Amino acid sequence: MTHTIDHLELPTASLGTQRRVVVHRFGTPGARPKAYLHAALHAQELPGIVVLEHLIGLLDEADAAGRITGEIIVVPFANPIGLSQQIMMEAQGRYDLDTNRNYNRGFPDLIDGTAERLEGRLTQGGEENIALVRNAMAQELAARRDLREADVLKVRLMGLSFDADFVLDLHSAWEAMLHLFVTDVNWPDGADLAAQIGADVVLIDRGNRMMTFKSAHALLWKEIAARFPDHPVPPGSLTAVVELRGQRDVDDHLTRPDADNLFHWLQRRDVVLGSPGPLPEARCEPVSVAGLRRLMAEEGGVLIYHRDLGDRVREGETFCHILDPETGIRTPVHAPVDGLLYARRSHRFTRKGQYFCAIAGDALVEG
Ligand SMILES: [Zn+2]
């Protein structure tokens, strides 16, 4: 058996306390391909925690049969700091209460430092260059001197994942269809993941320098390739955000098939031996994140939907009203685009200007 469990200590943030990250490792360190999966970076997004628990069981069986060919790292709950942030029985794990910062922003931006270290060193071999980039990233990470607990957590998660061939960041929305965010540099490579996991929506973005966990990986590979056009630098990792429906969708009848699908995908990508079976047909065409509309409430009040999650809406259609209980006025909410109502906040009360639902518009992915 190769399964080991490590505990990475985080620096003490508050006197008398210390938190740790639990890391499950399978396979041989340094073996390829390497896969890294974590859940609940936004700490209250629980379904991924349960999915990874199921996945660890499947990996244990594969491990006992000697079927793990690569290296696999699983971090079932990636944000013990956020998990500790409970206020009046409500988990507040999206933002660091210490700094007011979104836990999925501000990951180490290694792009400029890595590019500097690569100056004059890249070759004409793609695989060789991937190794050089990973080496430069490792040096950049090793040179960091972060002090704050949340910053050290981000460096630790990057340290576990920066050299992985496959990086999956499992999130959930408040209530949502299963959807994926993939950076263009990793598409259509990620199409088999979308099909295998049964994504109802796939949103393709360009990456951004706010440095989400995904951008800290995908944007780096994209930028390094762009800065050294005379040398082949293929993406060294396929990174995706998998949004596992809504935060309450933790039940086994949903999470067990998700784990089966992730396991089959790892087989498909030769991280684990065995036949994954035929690839399911994709449930959707990818759309550009440029067509995504996050709706802000024009009035405060109670949200009354006339469409369900997963329904298609037409541009201009009144799919919701906001009831002002003081005046009895119902303000109509019109769909700004043709698309799919794929995510909503759970609370049916909104303040003026608050985000309350999202529609994935039918915008085509730019080539
Ligand atoms: Zn999230």
XYZ file of C-alpha atoms and ligand atoms in Angstrom:
368
model
C 0.000 0.000 0.000
C 1.292 3.453 -0.859
C -1.386 5.545 0.891
C 0.097 7.930 3.466
C -1.456 10.813 5.372
C 0.555 13.945 6.153
C -0.373 16.887 8.332
C 1.065 20.212 7.189
C 1.166 22.626 10.115
C 0.146 26.227 9.476
C 1.724 29.049 11.481
C -0.050 30.031 14.666
C -2.384 32.902 13.876
C -3.934 33.329 17.289
C -2.081 32.542 20.504
C -2.774 29.045 21.737
C -4.133 27.710 18.418
C -2.697 25.918 15.451
C -4.325 24.498 12.345
C -3.146 21.915 9.862
C -3.824 20.720 6.336
C -4.484 16.988 5.945
C -2.832 15.556 2.814
C -3.479 12.078 1.399
C -0.800 10.741 -0.933
C -1.059 7.734 -3.231
C 1.439 6.181 -5.642
C 5.128 6.899 -5.960
C 6.422 10.440 -5.318
C 7.720 11.808 -8.628
C 5.820 9.249 -10.738
C 3.871 10.539 -13.734
C 1.204 11.504 -14.412
C 0.653 13.424 -11.176
C -2.866 14.422 -10.161
C -3.801 16.878 -7.422
C -7.349 17.341 -6.127
C -8.599 19.516 -3.302
C -11.999 20.641 -2.024
C -13.588 23.437 -0.038
C -11.089 26.217 -0.642
C -14.208 28.263 0.066
C -14.664 26.394 3.286
C -18.448 26.027 3.428
C -18.594 24.490 -0.072
C -18.952 20.994 1.315
C -19.866 18.580 -1.534
C -16.244 18.257 -2.681
C -15.234 17.129 0.809
C -17.665 14.210 0.586
C -16.733 13.440 -3.028
C -13.054 13.245 -2.093
C -13.876 11.030 0.883
C -15.556 8.603 -1.526
C -12.641 8.965 -3.954
C -10.103 8.124 -1.248
C -11.999 4.859 -0.696
C -11.795 4.032 -4.407
C -8.100 4.928 -4.499
C -7.461 2.703 -1.478
C -8.959 -0.246 -3.374
C -6.877 0.567 -6.470
C -3.810 0.984 -4.279
C -4.316 -2.431 -2.655
C -4.478 -3.954 -6.144
C -1.283 -2.123 -7.197
C -3.147 -0.164 -9.860
C -1.916 3.355 -9.140
C 0.688 4.146 -11.770
C 1.198 7.860 -11.173
C 1.195 10.050 -8.092
C -2.040 11.346 -6.561
C -2.417 14.008 -3.878
C -5.845 14.568 -2.293
C -6.594 17.379 0.150
C -10.203 16.784 1.247
C -10.622 20.103 3.050
C -8.184 22.679 1.787
C -9.120 25.544 4.092
C -9.130 24.760 7.813
C -8.956 28.497 8.527
C -12.211 29.206 6.712
C -13.865 26.174 8.317
C -13.206 27.718 11.722
C -15.013 30.933 10.807
C -18.481 30.342 12.217
C -20.579 33.329 13.134
C -23.911 32.735 14.834
C -24.265 29.211 13.409
C -23.423 30.328 9.849
C -20.158 29.282 8.201
C -18.279 32.221 6.700
C -15.555 30.480 4.766
C -15.425 32.432 1.520
C -13.483 35.419 2.827
C -10.666 35.550 5.342
C -12.183 37.518 8.244
C -8.707 38.699 9.186
C -7.993 40.465 5.882
C -11.401 40.551 4.154
C -9.816 38.714 1.249
C -11.477 36.040 -0.858
C -9.686 32.757 -0.180
C -9.648 32.080 -3.909
C -7.707 35.220 -4.810
C -4.115 36.216 -4.221
C -2.450 32.855 -4.802
C 1.288 33.247 -5.415
C 1.798 34.975 -8.768
C 4.876 33.169 -10.032
C 4.648 34.392 -13.637
C 7.253 37.185 -13.721
C 9.759 35.427 -11.464
C 9.451 32.175 -13.383
C 9.890 33.981 -16.712
C 13.040 35.708 -15.429
C 14.543 32.427 -14.302
C 13.831 30.915 -17.739
C 15.572 33.670 -19.709
C 18.076 32.040 -22.103
C 17.397 28.530 -20.784
C 14.475 27.163 -22.800
C 15.117 24.553 -25.488
C 13.289 23.329 -28.598
C 11.823 20.369 -26.698
C 8.335 20.770 -25.229
C 8.730 18.142 -22.496
C 12.149 19.497 -21.582
C 10.703 22.993 -21.303
C 7.862 21.825 -19.067
C 10.484 20.417 -16.683
C 12.426 23.714 -16.797
C 9.287 25.733 -16.045
C 8.402 23.483 -13.100
C 11.934 23.822 -11.793
C 11.755 27.620 -11.979
C 8.344 27.563 -10.246
C 9.799 25.439 -7.454
C 12.577 27.983 -6.940
C 10.086 30.850 -6.880
C 7.957 29.078 -4.274
C 10.992 28.222 -2.164
C 12.044 31.881 -2.150
C 8.775 33.115 -0.638
C 8.686 34.413 2.913
C 4.992 34.602 3.732
C 3.998 35.193 7.326
C 0.225 35.305 7.555
C -1.574 32.031 8.103
C -3.852 32.418 5.048
C -0.899 33.337 2.797
C 1.119 30.367 4.020
C -1.903 28.138 3.336
C -1.946 29.330 -0.288
C 1.784 28.698 -0.695
C 1.367 25.219 0.782
C -1.468 24.357 -1.621
C 0.611 25.655 -4.543
C 3.596 23.662 -3.284
C 1.543 20.459 -3.415
C 0.076 21.153 -6.857
C 2.383 23.343 -9.000
C 4.041 20.402 -10.764
C 0.923 18.252 -11.205
C -0.246 17.246 -14.665
C -3.871 17.480 -13.512
C -5.170 19.963 -10.947
C -8.817 19.900 -9.859
C -10.222 22.598 -7.573
C -13.616 21.429 -6.249
C -16.098 24.180 -5.327
C -19.871 24.615 -5.044
C -22.185 27.563 -5.534
C -25.126 28.399 -3.220
C -27.510 26.363 -5.380
C -26.374 25.407 -8.866
C -26.092 22.972 -11.729
C -22.825 21.048 -11.964
C -20.483 23.361 -13.894
C -16.847 23.777 -14.848
C -14.533 26.742 -15.287
C -11.586 26.043 -17.591
C -8.996 28.487 -18.930
C -8.715 28.587 -22.732
C -5.154 27.229 -22.655
C -6.647 23.963 -21.285
C -9.518 23.682 -23.753
C -10.456 21.439 -25.547
C -8.017 19.263 -23.587
C -10.457 19.297 -20.655
C -13.443 18.160 -22.725
C -13.167 14.572 -21.478
C -13.372 15.783 -17.873
C -16.513 17.792 -18.658
C -18.130 14.786 -20.313
C -17.054 12.298 -17.648
C -18.277 14.405 -14.720
C -21.523 15.242 -16.548
C -21.154 19.029 -16.500
C -24.333 20.912 -17.417
C -22.347 24.093 -18.105
C -18.722 24.598 -19.158
C -17.414 28.163 -18.974
C -14.171 28.970 -20.792
C -12.202 31.965 -19.497
C -8.892 33.612 -20.303
C -7.452 33.473 -16.774
C -6.882 36.598 -14.712
C -4.128 38.134 -12.709
C -6.241 38.291 -9.519
C -4.728 34.847 -9.151
C -7.448 32.436 -8.356
C -5.996 29.015 -7.613
C -6.808 28.001 -11.189
C -5.142 31.067 -12.710
C -2.037 30.583 -10.568
C -1.595 27.380 -12.608
C -3.266 27.833 -15.996
C -2.428 31.497 -16.568
C 1.214 30.852 -15.734
C 1.525 28.223 -18.475
C -0.340 30.439 -20.919
C 1.820 33.489 -20.138
C 5.135 31.648 -20.235
C 4.240 30.236 -23.670
C 3.311 33.740 -24.871
C 6.512 35.331 -23.558
C 8.795 32.785 -25.236
C 7.217 32.366 -28.686
C 10.414 30.907 -30.170
C 10.308 27.931 -27.806
C 7.577 25.311 -27.475
C 6.022 25.463 -23.999
C 2.924 23.248 -23.891
C 0.673 23.635 -20.841
C 2.286 21.598 -18.071
C -1.010 21.119 -16.301
C -4.686 20.726 -17.059
C -6.427 22.735 -14.357
C -10.160 23.055 -13.819
C -12.615 24.378 -11.273
C -15.374 21.812 -10.794
C -18.443 23.389 -9.190
C -20.280 20.486 -7.580
C -23.798 21.929 -7.634
C -24.992 23.721 -4.476
C -23.553 23.831 -0.988
C -26.178 21.485 0.456
C -25.756 18.816 -2.256
C -23.638 16.519 -0.110
C -25.842 13.410 -0.185
C -24.321 10.112 -1.220
C -26.634 9.610 -4.195
C -24.968 12.676 -5.769
C -21.445 12.556 -4.367
C -20.738 8.868 -4.890
C -21.322 8.986 -8.681
C -19.186 12.154 -8.782
C -16.344 10.257 -7.103
C -16.817 7.335 -9.517
C -16.550 9.787 -12.409
C -13.385 11.395 -11.059
C -11.900 7.937 -10.552
C -12.778 6.950 -14.126
C -11.256 10.177 -15.374
C -8.017 9.379 -13.520
C -8.070 6.001 -15.284
C -8.716 7.724 -18.601
C -5.649 9.880 -17.974
C -3.464 6.879 -17.022
C -2.994 7.911 -13.396
C -4.772 4.709 -12.325
C -4.777 1.417 -14.267
C -8.032 -0.085 -15.487
C -10.745 0.545 -18.016
C -12.850 3.656 -17.413
C -15.553 2.398 -19.790
C -16.880 4.481 -22.654
C -16.756 8.264 -22.283
C -20.288 9.578 -21.618
C -21.657 11.987 -24.189
C -21.090 15.650 -23.268
C -24.214 17.232 -21.754
C -23.439 20.692 -23.150
C -21.357 22.753 -25.544
C -18.779 25.024 -23.858
C -19.631 28.734 -23.664
C -17.441 31.792 -23.159
C -17.311 33.331 -19.718
C -17.837 36.606 -21.618
C -21.503 35.603 -21.920
C -21.909 34.950 -18.194
C -24.293 37.363 -16.494
C -24.282 37.735 -12.717
C -27.476 39.627 -11.943
C -27.549 42.437 -9.389
C -30.873 43.299 -7.756
C -32.284 46.625 -8.927
C -34.546 46.695 -5.877
C -34.399 45.109 -2.462
C -37.020 42.534 -1.472
C -38.113 38.929 -1.718
C -37.035 37.001 -4.824
C -39.864 35.057 -6.433
C -38.651 32.900 -9.312
C -40.836 31.735 -12.171
C -38.087 29.535 -13.569
C -36.241 26.656 -11.947
C -32.564 26.123 -11.732
C -31.454 24.526 -14.999
C -34.192 26.164 -17.076
C -33.312 27.974 -20.257
C -34.381 31.633 -20.404
C -34.859 33.932 -23.388
C -33.455 37.454 -23.561
C -36.040 39.908 -22.174
C -38.089 37.192 -20.452
C -39.412 38.007 -16.966
C -38.111 34.989 -15.073
C -38.283 36.461 -11.578
C -39.913 39.257 -9.541
C -38.570 41.121 -6.545
C -41.389 41.847 -4.085
C -41.135 44.976 -1.945
C -43.325 44.005 1.020
C -43.720 47.633 2.118
C -45.424 48.789 -1.081
C -46.522 45.478 -2.556
C -44.728 46.424 -5.773
C -43.238 43.542 -7.718
C -40.252 44.597 -9.820
C -39.766 42.306 -12.828
C -36.341 40.842 -13.522
C -35.636 40.339 -17.221
C -33.103 37.858 -18.576
C -30.268 39.917 -20.121
C -29.315 37.142 -22.569
C -30.489 33.837 -23.965
C -28.977 31.170 -21.752
C -29.215 28.791 -18.828
C -30.235 29.788 -15.289
C -27.463 27.772 -13.672
C -26.759 29.314 -10.243
C -28.717 31.183 -7.570
C -28.066 32.408 -4.079
C -29.993 30.312 -1.594
C -31.503 33.219 0.304
C -34.642 34.538 -1.294
C -34.173 37.970 0.238
C -31.918 40.469 -1.495
C -30.743 43.984 -0.900
C -30.571 46.498 -3.698
C -27.360 45.948 -5.658
C -26.699 42.439 -4.383
C -25.809 39.547 -6.645
C -28.605 36.982 -6.605
C -28.345 34.637 -9.609
C -26.291 33.827 -12.679
C -27.164 32.984 -16.276
C -24.680 31.296 -18.614
C -25.328 33.067 -21.911
C -24.968 31.225 -25.178
C -21.816 33.177 -26.188
C -19.496 31.108 -28.330
C -15.954 30.453 -27.204
C -13.587 32.731 -29.115
C -11.090 30.775 -31.163
Zn -15.992 28.499 -4.297
